[in-house]
Short mmCIF file of C-alpha atoms and ligand atoms in Angstrom, two decimals:
data_model
loop_
_atom_site.label_atom_id
_atom_site.label_comp_id
_atom_site.label_asym_id
_atom_site.label_seq_id
_atom_site.Cartn_x
_atom_site.Cartn_y
_atom_site.Cartn_z
CA MET W 13 0.00 0.00 0.00
CA LYS W 14 2.28 2.63 -1.33
CA ASP W 15 0.33 5.72 -0.46
CA THR W 16 0.37 5.07 3.27
CA VAL W 17 4.13 5.20 3.78
CA ARG W 18 5.11 7.53 6.63
CA VAL W 19 8.70 7.79 7.81
CA ARG W 20 10.49 10.08 10.21
CA PHE W 21 13.89 11.46 11.04
CA ALA W 22 14.09 11.90 14.80
CA PRO W 23 17.31 13.63 15.82
CA SER W 24 18.22 14.43 19.40
CA PRO W 25 19.31 18.08 19.50
CA THR W 26 22.57 17.56 21.35
CA GLY W 27 24.97 18.93 18.76
CA SER W 28 25.22 19.70 15.09
CA LEU W 29 23.91 17.53 12.26
CA HIS W 30 26.61 15.02 11.38
CA ILE W 31 26.97 13.25 8.08
CA GLY W 32 25.62 10.04 9.63
CA GLY W 33 22.45 11.83 10.69
CA ALA W 34 22.20 13.60 7.37
CA ARG W 35 22.40 10.26 5.60
CA THR W 36 19.65 8.81 7.80
CA ALA W 37 17.47 11.82 7.00
CA LEU W 38 18.27 11.46 3.30
CA PHE W 39 17.42 7.75 3.15
CA ASN W 40 14.12 8.47 4.90
CA LEU W 41 13.35 11.23 2.44
CA LEU W 42 14.29 9.12 -0.60
CA PHE W 43 12.17 6.24 0.67
CA ALA W 44 9.21 8.51 1.35
CA ARG W 45 9.40 10.21 -2.05
CA ASN W 46 9.95 6.94 -3.89
CA ASN W 47 6.76 5.60 -2.31
CA GLY W 48 4.74 8.77 -2.54
CA GLY W 49 4.76 8.87 1.25
CA THR W 50 5.28 11.45 3.97
CA PHE W 51 8.55 12.48 5.58
CA VAL W 52 8.24 13.68 9.17
CA LEU W 53 10.85 15.55 11.20
CA ARG W 54 10.57 15.07 14.95
CA ILE W 55 12.93 16.61 17.48
CA GLU W 56 13.64 14.21 20.35
CA ASP W 57 14.49 16.70 23.08
CA THR W 58 13.42 14.89 26.22
CA ASP W 59 16.99 14.63 27.48
CA THR W 60 16.81 18.00 29.17
CA GLU W 61 20.44 17.98 30.25
CA ARG W 62 21.89 17.48 26.80
CA SER W 63 19.30 19.02 24.47
CA THR W 64 19.52 22.64 23.41
CA GLU W 65 17.31 24.84 21.33
CA GLU W 66 20.36 26.11 19.49
CA SER W 67 21.20 22.59 18.39
CA ALA W 68 17.61 21.95 17.25
CA MET W 69 17.77 25.12 15.16
CA GLN W 70 21.13 24.14 13.75
CA ILE W 71 19.84 20.72 12.71
CA VAL W 72 16.79 22.28 11.08
CA ARG W 73 19.05 24.76 9.27
CA SER W 74 21.42 22.05 8.04
CA LEU W 75 18.57 19.91 6.74
CA ARG W 76 17.10 22.88 4.89
CA TRP W 77 20.48 23.80 3.49
CA LEU W 78 20.92 20.26 2.17
CA GLY W 79 17.48 20.46 0.59
CA LEU W 80 16.13 17.62 2.72
CA ASP W 81 12.71 19.16 3.18
CA TRP W 82 10.20 17.48 5.43
CA ASP W 83 6.43 17.38 4.96
CA GLU W 84 5.54 17.60 8.64
CA GLY W 85 7.60 18.93 11.51
CA PRO W 86 9.13 22.09 12.97
CA GLU W 87 8.34 25.28 11.01
CA LYS W 88 5.88 23.28 8.95
CA GLY W 89 3.35 21.89 11.35
CA GLY W 90 1.11 18.99 10.43
CA GLU W 91 -1.78 17.00 11.65
CA PHE W 92 0.22 14.92 14.17
CA GLY W 93 2.10 17.71 15.94
CA PRO W 94 3.60 19.15 18.00
CA TYR W 95 6.87 17.82 16.60
CA PHE W 96 9.07 18.55 19.59
CA GLN W 97 8.90 15.78 22.18
CA SER W 98 9.21 18.33 24.97
CA HIS W 99 5.76 19.59 23.93
CA ARG W 100 4.20 16.15 24.02
CA LEU W 101 4.63 15.24 27.69
CA GLU W 102 0.87 15.00 28.29
CA LEU W 103 0.59 12.20 25.76
CA TYR W 104 3.43 10.20 27.31
CA LYS W 105 1.90 10.66 30.77
CA LYS W 106 -1.46 9.48 29.55
CA GLU W 107 0.06 6.37 27.99
CA VAL W 108 2.18 5.51 30.99
CA GLN W 109 -0.84 5.88 33.29
CA ARG W 110 -2.67 3.43 31.09
CA LEU W 111 0.17 0.91 31.42
CA LEU W 112 0.22 1.38 35.21
CA ALA W 113 -3.54 0.85 35.41
CA GLU W 114 -3.28 -2.28 33.28
CA GLY W 115 -0.51 -3.66 35.46
CA LYS W 116 1.98 -3.58 32.58
CA ALA W 117 4.25 -1.06 34.26
CA TYR W 118 5.11 -0.32 37.87
CA TYR W 119 6.82 2.17 40.14
CA CYS W 120 10.38 1.36 41.07
CA TYR W 121 11.70 2.99 44.25
CA CYS W 122 15.26 1.74 43.99
CA THR W 123 17.79 4.55 44.29
CA PRO W 124 20.63 4.91 41.79
CA GLU W 125 23.02 3.90 44.59
CA GLU W 126 21.09 0.73 45.35
CA LEU W 127 20.93 -0.15 41.68
CA ALA W 128 24.67 0.42 41.27
CA GLU W 129 25.39 -1.78 44.27
CA ARG W 130 23.30 -4.63 42.91
CA ARG W 131 24.89 -4.23 39.49
CA GLU W 132 28.33 -4.57 41.08
CA ALA W 133 27.28 -7.64 42.98
CA ALA W 134 25.86 -9.27 39.84
CA LEU W 135 29.06 -8.57 37.93
CA LYS W 136 31.11 -10.05 40.76
CA ALA W 137 28.99 -13.16 40.72
CA GLY W 138 29.63 -13.42 37.00
CA LYS W 139 26.02 -12.59 36.05
CA ALA W 140 24.78 -10.10 33.48
CA PRO W 141 23.80 -6.89 35.29
CA ARG W 142 20.05 -6.56 34.80
CA TYR W 143 17.37 -4.97 36.89
CA ASP W 144 16.23 -7.76 39.20
CA GLY W 145 12.54 -6.89 39.23
CA CYS W 146 12.51 -6.27 42.95
CA CYS W 147 9.78 -3.60 42.77
CA ARG W 148 7.51 -5.60 40.48
CA ASN W 149 5.21 -6.75 43.23
CA LEU W 150 5.40 -4.17 46.00
CA THR W 151 2.47 -4.03 48.40
CA ASP W 152 0.68 -0.75 49.01
CA GLU W 153 2.31 -0.65 52.41
CA GLN W 154 5.81 -0.99 51.01
CA LYS W 155 5.08 1.74 48.49
CA LYS W 156 3.80 4.06 51.23
CA LYS W 157 6.91 3.44 53.27
CA PHE W 158 9.17 4.33 50.33
CA GLU W 159 7.11 7.43 49.59
CA ALA W 160 7.42 8.46 53.21
CA GLU W 161 11.19 8.14 52.91
CA GLY W 162 10.94 10.75 50.18
CA ARG W 163 12.00 8.41 47.39
CA LYS W 164 11.03 9.58 43.92
CA PRO W 165 10.12 6.52 41.87
CA THR W 166 10.87 5.76 38.25
CA ILE W 167 8.41 3.75 36.18
CA ARG W 168 9.48 0.44 34.68
CA ILE W 169 7.78 -1.67 32.08
CA LYS W 170 7.21 -5.38 32.62
CA VAL W 171 9.14 -7.34 30.06
CA PRO W 172 8.65 -11.11 29.64
CA GLN W 173 11.66 -13.09 30.75
CA GLU W 174 11.06 -16.06 28.51
CA GLY W 175 10.92 -16.43 24.77
CA GLN W 176 12.43 -14.28 22.08
CA THR W 177 11.86 -10.91 20.47
CA ILE W 178 12.25 -11.06 16.74
CA VAL W 179 13.10 -8.14 14.51
CA ASP W 180 12.49 -8.73 10.82
CA ASP W 181 14.69 -5.94 9.64
CA LEU W 182 14.25 -4.78 6.04
CA ILE W 183 18.01 -4.36 5.67
CA ARG W 184 19.51 -6.76 8.18
CA GLY W 185 17.05 -9.61 7.80
CA ARG W 186 15.85 -11.55 10.85
CA VAL W 187 17.55 -10.64 14.11
CA VAL W 188 16.62 -12.66 17.19
CA PHE W 189 16.97 -11.36 20.74
CA GLU W 190 16.55 -13.64 23.78
CA ASN W 191 14.13 -12.05 26.23
CA SER W 192 16.29 -13.32 29.05
CA VAL W 193 18.79 -10.57 28.23
CA LEU W 194 16.11 -7.87 28.49
CA ASP W 195 15.05 -6.42 31.79
CA ASP W 196 12.22 -4.26 33.09
CA PHE W 197 13.66 -1.05 31.70
CA ILE W 198 12.79 2.45 32.82
CA ILE W 199 10.18 4.21 30.70
CA PHE W 200 9.71 7.25 32.93
CA LYS W 201 12.45 8.87 34.94
CA SER W 202 11.89 10.10 38.49
CA ASN W 203 11.74 13.66 37.17
CA GLY W 204 8.58 12.86 35.22
CA ILE W 205 10.28 12.73 31.81
CA PRO W 206 9.92 9.68 29.58
CA THR W 207 12.99 7.83 28.33
CA TYR W 208 13.89 7.62 24.66
CA ASN W 209 12.67 4.04 24.27
CA PHE W 210 9.21 5.01 25.50
CA ALA W 211 8.67 8.44 23.97
CA CYS W 212 9.92 7.19 20.62
CA VAL W 213 7.40 4.32 20.57
CA VAL W 214 4.48 6.47 21.68
CA ASP W 215 5.28 9.03 19.00
CA ASP W 216 5.96 6.62 16.18
CA ASN W 217 2.53 5.17 16.88
CA ALA W 218 0.78 8.52 17.33
CA MET W 219 2.39 9.86 14.16
CA LYS W 220 1.38 6.72 12.26
CA ILE W 221 4.94 5.90 11.24
CA THR W 222 5.04 2.82 9.00
CA HIS W 223 8.79 2.37 8.51
CA ILE W 224 11.53 3.19 10.98
CA ILE W 225 14.71 3.81 9.02
CA ARG W 226 17.55 4.68 11.36
CA ALA W 227 21.16 4.05 12.28
CA GLU W 228 22.34 0.57 13.14
CA GLU W 229 23.29 1.69 16.65
CA HIS W 230 19.57 1.59 17.48
CA LEU W 231 19.13 -2.07 16.56
CA SER W 232 19.87 -2.99 20.17
CA ASN W 233 17.02 -0.70 21.31
CA THR W 234 14.57 -2.36 18.98
CA PRO W 235 13.65 -5.41 21.14
CA LYS W 236 12.90 -3.04 24.04
CA GLN W 237 10.78 -0.89 21.79
CA ILE W 238 8.93 -3.93 20.47
CA GLN W 239 8.13 -4.87 24.08
CA ALA W 240 6.78 -1.38 24.58
CA TYR W 241 4.66 -1.66 21.42
CA ASN W 242 3.26 -4.93 22.72
CA ALA W 243 2.50 -3.57 26.17
CA LEU W 244 0.85 -0.48 24.71
CA GLY W 245 -1.15 -2.58 22.25
CA TYR W 246 0.24 -0.75 19.23
CA GLU W 247 0.83 -2.19 15.80
CA ILE W 248 4.54 -2.74 15.20
CA PRO W 249 6.03 -0.83 12.25
CA GLN W 250 8.71 -2.13 9.92
CA PHE W 251 12.33 -1.57 10.89
CA ALA W 252 15.29 -0.85 8.64
CA HIS W 253 18.66 -0.32 10.31
CA VAL W 254 21.25 1.33 8.12
CA PRO W 255 24.85 0.14 8.61
CA MET W 256 27.41 2.46 10.14
CA ILE W 257 29.74 4.89 8.46
CA LEU W 258 33.37 4.13 9.26
CA ALA W 259 36.49 6.25 8.89
CA PRO W 260 38.96 5.31 6.12
CA ASP W 261 40.97 3.28 8.67
CA ARG W 262 37.72 1.47 9.53
CA SER W 263 37.59 2.94 13.02
CA LYS W 264 34.58 4.86 14.30
CA LEU W 265 34.24 8.14 12.42
CA SER W 266 35.19 11.02 14.70
CA LYS W 267 36.53 14.55 14.89
CA ARG W 268 40.10 13.44 14.28
CA HIS W 269 39.11 12.35 10.77
CA GLY W 270 38.38 15.96 9.82
CA ALA W 271 35.00 17.56 9.22
CA THR W 272 32.03 15.46 10.24
CA SER W 273 29.20 17.97 10.59
CA VAL W 274 27.22 19.32 7.68
CA GLU W 275 27.98 22.92 8.64
CA GLU W 276 31.70 22.21 8.65
CA PHE W 277 31.49 20.82 5.14
CA ARG W 278 29.47 23.84 4.06
CA ASP W 279 32.08 26.17 5.55
CA GLN W 280 34.84 24.31 3.75
CA GLY W 281 33.15 25.02 0.45
CA TYR W 282 31.19 21.88 -0.31
CA LEU W 283 27.92 22.27 -2.19
CA ALA W 284 24.72 20.80 -0.77
CA GLU W 285 24.14 18.96 -4.07
CA ALA W 286 27.52 17.25 -3.79
CA ILE W 287 27.01 16.21 -0.18
CA VAL W 288 23.58 14.79 -0.98
CA ASN W 289 24.98 12.94 -4.00
CA TYR W 290 27.85 11.59 -1.93
CA LEU W 291 25.61 10.49 0.96
CA THR W 292 23.22 8.81 -1.47
CA LEU W 293 26.04 6.48 -2.46
CA LEU W 294 27.36 6.00 1.06
CA GLY W 295 25.79 2.68 1.89
CA TRP W 296 23.33 2.50 -0.98
CA SER W 297 24.13 1.53 -4.54
CA PRO W 298 22.12 2.02 -7.70
CA GLU W 299 21.91 -0.69 -10.32
CA GLY W 300 24.52 0.80 -12.61
CA ASN W 301 27.79 2.20 -11.37
CA GLU W 302 27.13 5.86 -11.96
CA GLU W 303 28.73 8.19 -9.47
CA ILE W 304 26.84 11.33 -10.34
CA PHE W 305 23.47 10.85 -8.87
CA GLY W 306 21.22 13.83 -8.25
CA MET W 307 18.36 13.73 -5.77
CA GLU W 308 15.66 13.38 -8.41
CA LYS W 309 17.26 10.33 -9.88
CA ALA W 310 17.91 8.89 -6.45
CA ILE W 311 14.23 9.32 -5.57
CA LYS W 312 13.27 7.30 -8.63
CA GLU W 313 15.70 4.48 -7.97
CA PHE W 314 15.95 4.26 -4.21
CA SER W 315 15.00 1.05 -2.47
CA LEU W 316 15.89 -0.42 0.92
CA GLU W 317 16.86 -3.70 -0.78
CA ARG W 318 19.87 -2.00 -2.27
CA VAL W 319 21.13 -0.57 1.01
CA ASN W 320 24.36 -2.39 1.79
CA LYS W 321 24.44 -4.76 4.72
CA THR W 322 28.00 -3.91 5.67
CA ALA W 323 29.43 -0.65 6.97
CA ALA W 324 30.18 2.14 4.52
CA VAL W 325 33.64 3.68 4.49
CA TYR W 326 33.78 7.43 4.37
CA ASP W 327 36.08 8.84 1.70
CA VAL W 328 36.55 12.60 1.53
CA LYS W 329 38.42 12.33 -1.78
CA LYS W 330 35.33 11.01 -3.47
CA LEU W 331 33.18 13.73 -1.92
CA THR W 332 35.66 16.33 -3.17
CA TRP W 333 35.65 14.83 -6.66
CA ILE W 334 31.85 14.93 -6.75
CA ASN W 335 31.95 18.51 -5.48
CA GLY W 336 34.22 19.48 -8.37
CA HIS W 337 31.70 18.02 -10.75
CA TYR W 338 28.80 20.08 -9.38
CA LEU W 339 30.98 23.17 -9.23
CA ARG W 340 31.55 22.84 -12.98
CA GLU W 341 28.06 21.76 -13.97
CA LEU W 342 25.52 23.68 -11.92
CA ASP W 343 23.96 26.92 -13.10
CA ILE W 344 26.58 29.69 -13.05
CA ASP W 345 24.34 32.17 -11.22
CA TYR W 346 23.84 29.63 -8.49
CA ILE W 347 27.59 28.98 -8.21
CA THR W 348 28.31 32.72 -8.17
CA LYS W 349 25.86 33.24 -5.32
CA GLN W 350 27.49 30.36 -3.46
CA VAL W 351 31.04 31.63 -3.87
CA ILE W 352 30.34 35.24 -2.87
CA PRO W 353 30.07 34.48 0.88
CA PHE W 354 33.52 32.88 0.71
CA MET W 355 34.91 35.97 -1.00
CA LEU W 356 33.35 38.18 1.66
CA LYS W 357 34.72 36.06 4.47
CA LYS W 358 38.21 36.21 3.00
CA GLY W 359 37.96 39.96 2.53
CA ILE W 360 38.38 39.67 -1.25
CA ILE W 361 35.41 41.92 -1.89
CA SER W 362 33.01 44.00 0.17
CA GLU W 363 29.25 43.50 0.39
CA GLU W 364 28.83 46.55 -1.77
CA GLU W 365 31.17 45.28 -4.46
CA ALA W 366 29.46 41.91 -4.38
CA GLU W 367 26.25 43.62 -5.33
CA LYS W 368 27.57 46.21 -7.78
CA ARG W 369 29.99 43.93 -9.56
CA TYR W 370 27.86 40.80 -9.56
CA GLU W 371 28.02 40.33 -13.34
CA TYR W 372 31.78 40.76 -13.30
CA ILE W 373 32.18 38.20 -10.50
CA LYS W 374 29.99 35.83 -12.46
CA GLN W 375 32.14 36.13 -15.57
CA ILE W 376 35.23 35.42 -13.51
CA ALA W 377 33.61 32.46 -11.77
CA ALA W 378 32.59 31.11 -15.17
CA ILE W 379 36.15 31.01 -16.52
CA SER W 380 37.67 29.82 -13.24
CA ARG W 381 35.38 27.18 -11.80
CA ASP W 382 36.69 24.25 -13.87
CA ARG W 383 39.92 24.22 -11.90
CA SER W 384 38.53 24.27 -8.36
CA LYS W 385 37.17 21.48 -6.26
CA THR W 386 35.54 23.58 -3.55
CA LEU W 387 34.01 27.04 -3.27
CA ASP W 388 36.79 27.94 -0.89
CA GLU W 389 39.41 27.07 -3.51
CA LEU W 390 37.44 28.91 -6.15
CA ALA W 391 37.35 32.06 -4.01
CA ASP W 392 41.12 31.86 -3.51
CA SER W 393 41.75 31.28 -7.18
CA ILE W 394 39.90 34.42 -8.25
CA ALA W 395 41.13 36.75 -5.52
CA PHE W 396 43.74 38.26 -7.85
CA PHE W 397 41.05 39.89 -9.96
CA PHE W 398 40.14 42.05 -6.98
CA LYS W 399 43.42 42.42 -5.15
CA ASP W 400 46.83 43.33 -6.44
CA VAL W 401 49.33 40.51 -6.72
CA THR W 402 51.77 40.75 -3.83
CA GLU W 403 53.43 37.36 -4.12
CA TYR W 404 54.45 35.16 -6.99
CA GLU W 405 54.31 31.39 -6.81
CA GLU W 406 57.80 30.20 -5.99
CA LYS W 407 58.18 27.43 -8.52
CA GLY W 408 56.85 29.83 -11.18
CA VAL W 409 59.43 32.44 -10.28
CA LYS W 410 62.25 29.96 -10.83
CA LYS W 411 60.88 28.94 -14.19
CA HIS W 412 59.36 32.06 -15.68
CA PHE W 413 60.94 35.03 -13.90
CA ALA W 414 64.54 34.03 -14.57
CA GLY W 415 66.63 37.13 -15.14
CA GLU W 416 66.63 40.15 -17.38
CA LYS W 417 65.19 38.32 -20.35
CA ALA W 418 61.92 37.70 -18.52
CA ALA W 419 61.72 41.34 -17.42
CA GLU W 420 62.27 42.45 -20.97
CA LEU W 421 59.59 40.11 -22.29
CA LEU W 422 57.09 41.51 -19.82
CA ILE W 423 57.89 45.09 -20.79
CA LYS W 424 57.56 44.30 -24.48
CA GLY W 425 54.34 42.42 -23.86
CA ALA W 426 52.94 45.32 -21.88
CA GLU W 427 53.80 47.73 -24.68
CA ALA W 428 52.11 45.51 -27.26
CA LEU W 429 48.93 45.35 -25.21
CA GLU W 430 48.95 49.04 -24.42
CA LYS W 431 48.81 49.91 -28.08
CA LEU W 432 45.59 48.02 -28.69
CA ASP W 433 42.43 50.03 -29.24
CA GLU W 434 40.20 47.06 -29.05
CA PHE W 435 40.93 44.88 -26.01
CA THR W 436 39.39 41.48 -26.66
CA HIS W 437 40.37 37.84 -26.40
CA ASP W 438 41.24 37.80 -30.12
CA SER W 439 43.07 41.09 -30.31
CA THR W 440 45.23 40.42 -27.25
CA GLU W 441 46.06 36.94 -28.43
CA LYS W 442 47.00 38.21 -31.87
CA ALA W 443 49.21 40.88 -30.38
CA PHE W 444 51.05 38.32 -28.27
CA ARG W 445 51.53 35.89 -31.12
CA ALA W 446 52.84 38.62 -33.40
CA LEU W 447 55.26 39.80 -30.75
CA ALA W 448 56.53 36.28 -30.13
CA GLU W 449 57.10 35.78 -33.83
CA ASN W 450 59.00 39.03 -34.08
CA MET W 451 61.22 38.05 -31.21
CA GLY W 452 61.71 34.55 -32.56
CA ILE W 453 60.29 32.87 -29.48
CA LYS W 454 57.35 30.57 -28.78
CA ALA W 455 54.16 32.28 -27.62
CA ALA W 456 54.32 30.14 -24.47
CA GLU W 457 57.49 31.93 -23.45
CA LEU W 458 55.52 35.13 -23.29
CA ILE W 459 52.35 33.65 -21.91
CA HIS W 460 53.81 31.96 -18.82
CA PRO W 461 55.60 34.98 -17.33
CA THR W 462 52.58 37.14 -18.12
CA ARG W 463 50.26 34.79 -16.28
CA LEU W 464 52.56 34.78 -13.28
CA ALA W 465 52.85 38.56 -13.40
CA ILE W 466 49.15 39.29 -13.48
CA SER W 467 47.81 36.47 -11.31
CA GLY W 468 50.75 35.43 -9.16
CA ARG W 469 49.96 31.87 -10.20
CA THR W 470 51.26 29.36 -12.72
CA VAL W 471 47.91 27.78 -13.50
CA GLY W 472 44.47 29.17 -14.10
CA PRO W 473 42.02 29.95 -16.84
CA GLY W 474 43.20 30.85 -20.36
CA LEU W 475 45.52 33.84 -20.23
CA PHE W 476 43.56 35.93 -22.72
CA GLU W 477 40.34 35.32 -20.84
CA ILE W 478 42.03 36.63 -17.71
CA ILE W 479 43.55 39.62 -19.50
CA VAL W 480 40.25 40.74 -20.92
CA LEU W 481 38.47 40.56 -17.57
CA LEU W 482 41.32 42.22 -15.73
CA GLY W 483 41.34 45.05 -18.26
CA LYS W 484 44.12 46.75 -20.20
CA GLU W 485 45.30 49.22 -17.63
CA GLU W 486 45.57 46.74 -14.76
CA THR W 487 47.17 44.05 -16.91
CA VAL W 488 49.83 46.39 -18.20
CA ARG W 489 50.47 47.81 -14.76
CA ARG W 490 50.98 44.37 -13.25
CA MET W 491 53.31 43.29 -16.05
CA ARG W 492 55.50 46.36 -15.52
CA LYS W 493 55.44 45.89 -11.79
CA ALA W 494 56.60 42.28 -12.18
CA ALA W 495 59.42 43.39 -14.49
CA GLY W 496 60.55 45.81 -11.79
CA TRP W 497 60.33 43.05 -9.20
CA ILE W 498 62.55 40.78 -11.31
CA ARG W 499 65.11 43.50 -11.76
CA LYS W 500 65.34 44.62 -8.14
N1 LIG K 729 16.73 10.46 18.89
C1 LIG K 729 17.37 9.27 18.40
C2 LIG K 729 18.76 9.65 17.89
O1 LIG K 729 19.01 10.78 17.59
C3 LIG K 729 16.53 8.72 17.27
C4 LIG K 729 16.57 7.28 17.14
C5 LIG K 729 15.47 6.77 16.26
O2 LIG K 729 15.46 7.13 15.08
O3 LIG K 729 14.63 6.05 16.76
O4 LIG K 729 19.63 8.82 17.85
ZN1 ZN K 730 13.10 -1.14 42.06
#
């Protein structure tokens, strides 16, 4: 029943959106769109100590920036809201009261110290440390006594100790958990806040979620959640646990492997399109072996069957390669608008210039973008159009600025350009070729020092494209200045 698919991305706002989270969100979105379903965003902010509003906003911002738009959730609303768990406490309370009344949950008065002690003892005796169920059958009198002692109870759910809990995972296949390893876990903390395993189940049911697509690390929570579904009398949704993302050395991906959050990648000059393309292929593979895979195409082809069963290995080189592709191929106005913030940040242009000289910046971006892999690199590579050259690339100096001959070539070149009435790609090129012929040298011998003189670099767009955009006066001035620099 395709039209009933409802999936959700349910981040805890305890930091920025990392690529693992972004991939989970993306797979949910692709699955929803492929099935004509609904993609819900729910913020799981019941952990009051670790959750922040700033983080929730940052996650929302990163998802929007990536273009992973949700159908229901924060800033959007929807029929099953509110979409922040902190605004849904009444519902959790109602459901936990129902479980208490039905005898499926109970108050536990054990203090953290007592629990720790018993855990220690179990470990010493070589047993698995599980809650021992000691508050399962307290009499009213015992409860009153504990209350009188001022103990604040938690609420635990009764979990069967025999049998198995089976997860038929859409990616992992059948995973069997022995109930003997489960215990009566806490569903409400003593501060009146539900735990993740409870709130998540109540919400997935209330929001009519049909498929739970999430990170593999939650597979171990799934038997607990299934027990909660059973106790609450809810229908159990389908589960799909997506394998981990590992660092290139196959260790857990962490800060020491470089950028891991979406905002960091953005700030380094990666395009949203490239990140989405890269994440699409991180753990999912299409039928062919195409590497360039836009969101639209991914929506058409996505299926959970083709999600890999083994961990994906993160490879920044591939991401960078894909980024270079989108930098070259996307609409030039879009790229120009993306590169301008990098130019502003680096002080290459002012806000005012960015506005006034937009067309000029666009022309420069158009001739330069083929050689850059990130927006940051692109901004650096075009800085010389806006700022005088103060340094020349060292290896270029050795090769192209060697002695008086180079200085002389630059002076002659400058004179040839200065004479031109019409200053176009063709006219400047012709002038250079004619001069080279006159001097009995190859045009390249004139072109290389000129490029170094006017851009400070040995590589870049075609020289005559640069010259025309830089303009006659500035080109000539820089060539003369370089000649002086060589002679000094
Ligand atoms: N809030 C959980 C997390 O961020 C969500 C887990 C789930 O999708 O059920 O890890
Ligand atoms: Zn207890």
